[in-house]
Short mmCIF file of C-alpha atoms in Angstrom, two decimals:
data_model
loop_
_atom_site.label_atom_id
_atom_site.label_comp_id
_atom_site.label_asym_id
_atom_site.label_seq_id
_atom_site.Cartn_x
_atom_site.Cartn_y
_atom_site.Cartn_z
CA MET H 2 -28.03 21.37 -80.82
CA SER H 3 -25.32 21.69 -78.20
CA ASN H 4 -21.66 21.18 -78.98
CA THR H 5 -20.54 21.32 -75.37
CA ASN H 6 -17.59 19.15 -74.58
CA VAL H 7 -17.16 17.75 -71.06
CA ASN H 8 -13.39 18.06 -71.37
CA THR H 9 -12.52 21.63 -70.37
CA ASN H 10 -9.45 21.64 -72.64
CA GLY H 11 -11.37 20.35 -75.64
CA ALA H 12 -12.63 22.42 -78.54
CA SER H 13 -16.25 23.53 -78.26
CA SER H 14 -16.94 23.25 -82.00
CA SER H 15 -15.59 21.47 -85.06
CA ASP H 16 -14.29 24.75 -86.49
CA GLU H 17 -12.44 25.48 -83.26
CA LEU H 18 -10.95 21.98 -83.32
CA LEU H 19 -9.78 22.35 -86.92
CA ASN H 20 -8.17 25.69 -86.04
CA LYS H 21 -6.44 24.11 -83.01
CA LEU H 22 -5.05 21.34 -85.23
CA LYS H 23 -3.93 23.85 -87.89
CA LEU H 24 -2.14 25.96 -85.27
CA ALA H 25 -0.56 22.92 -83.61
CA THR H 26 0.85 21.65 -86.92
CA ASP H 27 1.88 25.03 -88.32
CA GLY H 28 5.51 24.72 -89.40
CA LEU H 29 5.76 21.07 -88.31
CA LEU H 30 7.06 18.56 -90.83
CA PHE H 31 6.72 14.84 -90.22
CA MET H 32 10.19 13.40 -90.51
CA SER H 33 10.84 10.17 -92.37
CA GLU H 34 13.21 9.74 -95.29
CA SER H 35 11.61 12.95 -96.49
CA GLU H 36 9.69 15.68 -94.67
CA TYR H 37 6.04 16.40 -95.30
CA PRO H 38 3.63 18.89 -93.71
CA PHE H 39 0.38 17.90 -92.01
CA GLU H 40 -3.00 18.52 -93.61
CA VAL H 41 -6.10 18.97 -91.45
CA PHE H 42 -9.26 17.21 -92.63
CA PHE H 43 -12.90 16.96 -91.57
CA TRP H 44 -15.25 14.17 -92.68
CA GLN H 45 -18.96 14.67 -92.04
CA SER H 46 -20.71 11.53 -90.92
CA GLN H 47 -24.42 10.75 -90.69
CA GLU H 48 -23.85 8.11 -88.04
CA LYS H 49 -21.05 6.83 -85.83
CA GLN H 50 -18.53 5.37 -88.24
CA GLN H 51 -16.43 2.30 -87.70
CA VAL H 52 -12.98 3.45 -88.85
CA ASN H 53 -11.70 0.31 -90.53
CA PRO H 54 -9.66 -0.35 -93.71
CA GLU H 55 -12.78 -0.45 -95.93
CA PHE H 56 -14.05 2.88 -94.61
CA ILE H 57 -10.66 4.61 -94.99
CA LEU H 58 -10.15 3.28 -98.53
CA SER H 59 -13.65 4.30 -99.65
CA LYS H 60 -13.32 7.76 -98.08
CA LEU H 61 -10.01 8.31 -99.92
CA ASN H 62 -11.05 6.64 -103.19
CA LYS H 63 -8.16 4.18 -102.95
CA PRO H 64 -8.16 0.71 -104.56
CA SER H 65 -9.57 -1.99 -102.25
CA ASP H 66 -6.25 -3.89 -102.36
CA THR H 67 -4.29 -0.93 -100.88
CA LYS H 68 -2.36 -2.07 -97.81
CA VAL H 69 -3.81 -0.50 -94.63
CA GLU H 70 -2.07 -0.84 -91.29
CA PHE H 71 -3.31 0.66 -88.01
CA VAL H 72 -0.79 1.82 -85.41
CA ASP H 73 -1.12 3.34 -81.96
CA LEU H 74 -1.07 7.16 -81.76
CA ASP H 75 1.73 7.22 -79.17
CA SER H 76 3.92 4.80 -81.13
CA PHE H 77 3.27 6.75 -84.36
CA PHE H 78 4.66 9.92 -82.73
CA ASP H 79 7.20 8.14 -80.47
CA VAL H 80 10.38 9.39 -82.16
CA ALA H 81 8.97 12.91 -82.61
CA THR H 82 7.87 13.25 -78.97
CA THR H 83 10.96 11.77 -77.29
CA GLU H 84 13.62 14.23 -76.22
CA GLU H 85 17.18 12.96 -76.66
CA GLU H 86 20.32 14.15 -74.87
CA TRP H 87 21.95 15.05 -78.18
CA HIS H 88 19.04 17.26 -79.30
CA SER H 89 19.80 20.91 -79.99
CA LYS H 90 17.64 23.67 -78.52
CA GLU H 91 15.65 23.77 -81.81
CA ASP H 92 15.19 19.98 -81.73
CA LYS H 93 13.84 20.21 -78.18
CA GLU H 94 11.39 22.94 -79.24
CA ILE H 95 10.14 20.69 -82.07
CA VAL H 96 9.75 17.77 -79.63
CA LYS H 97 7.68 20.07 -77.37
CA LYS H 98 5.47 21.08 -80.33
CA TYR H 99 4.89 17.39 -81.11
CA GLN H 100 4.06 16.66 -77.46
CA ASP H 101 1.55 19.54 -77.52
CA LEU H 102 0.09 18.23 -80.80
CA VAL H 103 -0.47 14.74 -79.35
CA LYS H 104 -2.08 16.31 -76.27
CA ILE H 105 -4.45 18.37 -78.47
CA ILE H 106 -5.37 15.27 -80.50
CA LYS H 107 -6.12 13.27 -77.34
CA GLU H 108 -8.12 16.09 -75.71
CA ASN H 109 -10.29 16.77 -78.74
CA LEU H 110 -10.79 13.45 -80.52
CA SER H 111 -12.10 10.11 -79.31
CA ASP H 112 -11.69 6.62 -80.81
CA ILE H 113 -8.39 7.76 -82.36
CA LYS H 114 -6.94 5.57 -85.08
CA VAL H 115 -3.75 6.04 -87.08
CA ALA H 116 -3.95 4.41 -90.50
CA ARG H 117 -0.91 3.89 -92.72
CA LEU H 118 -1.80 3.29 -96.37
CA GLY H 119 0.57 1.74 -98.88
CA ASP H 120 4.26 0.84 -98.92
CA ILE H 121 7.36 3.04 -99.34
CA GLU H 122 5.29 6.20 -100.02
CA ILE H 123 2.86 5.86 -97.13
CA ASP H 124 -0.18 8.08 -96.60
CA ALA H 125 -0.80 8.43 -92.87
CA TYR H 126 -4.19 9.47 -91.48
CA ILE H 127 -4.79 10.26 -87.81
CA VAL H 128 -8.57 9.96 -87.52
CA GLY H 129 -10.76 10.59 -84.49
CA GLN H 130 -14.32 11.35 -83.65
CA VAL H 131 -15.44 14.83 -82.63
CA PRO H 132 -18.36 15.33 -80.19
CA SER H 133 -20.79 15.90 -83.10
CA GLY H 134 -20.05 12.37 -84.35
CA ASP H 135 -18.15 13.62 -87.39
CA LEU H 136 -14.55 12.60 -88.00
CA ALA H 137 -11.53 14.86 -88.11
CA GLY H 138 -7.78 14.60 -87.99
CA LEU H 139 -4.49 15.01 -89.74
CA SER H 140 -2.83 13.45 -92.74
CA THR H 141 0.78 13.40 -93.87
CA LYS H 142 3.09 11.38 -96.08
CA ILE H 143 5.88 9.10 -94.89
CA ILE H 144 8.69 7.76 -97.04
CA GLU H 145 10.17 4.43 -95.91
CA THR H 146 12.47 2.50 -98.21
#
């Protein structure tokens, strides 16, 4: 079984991808009304999965009436990846780390979906398919009141 990826910047194996994601998120906190770290996850899949609300809720053992909203990857990271004139040197370094993270996600995952679960205390899952057909990504928590 070959895990070769046509994208030269992509990870050649699932383990390599997970390590890339761990390194890219090391020390990064997702900023909302609180700050939470990113967790890397890997979901094995027997067949190509349709990432829809039902699948996400069943995978996470959440009640079927949990609110699920899908947002675009770029809009999810928009504030974090946009450099502002008033940013300090540290802020600009964080923006660069987020830009690198989005690039790594796009180079290594296909069919990327960002799911936001719940209200106020929102669980966010960035899910994409790896070449093997399995699913991988990042999760974090967002507080919006």
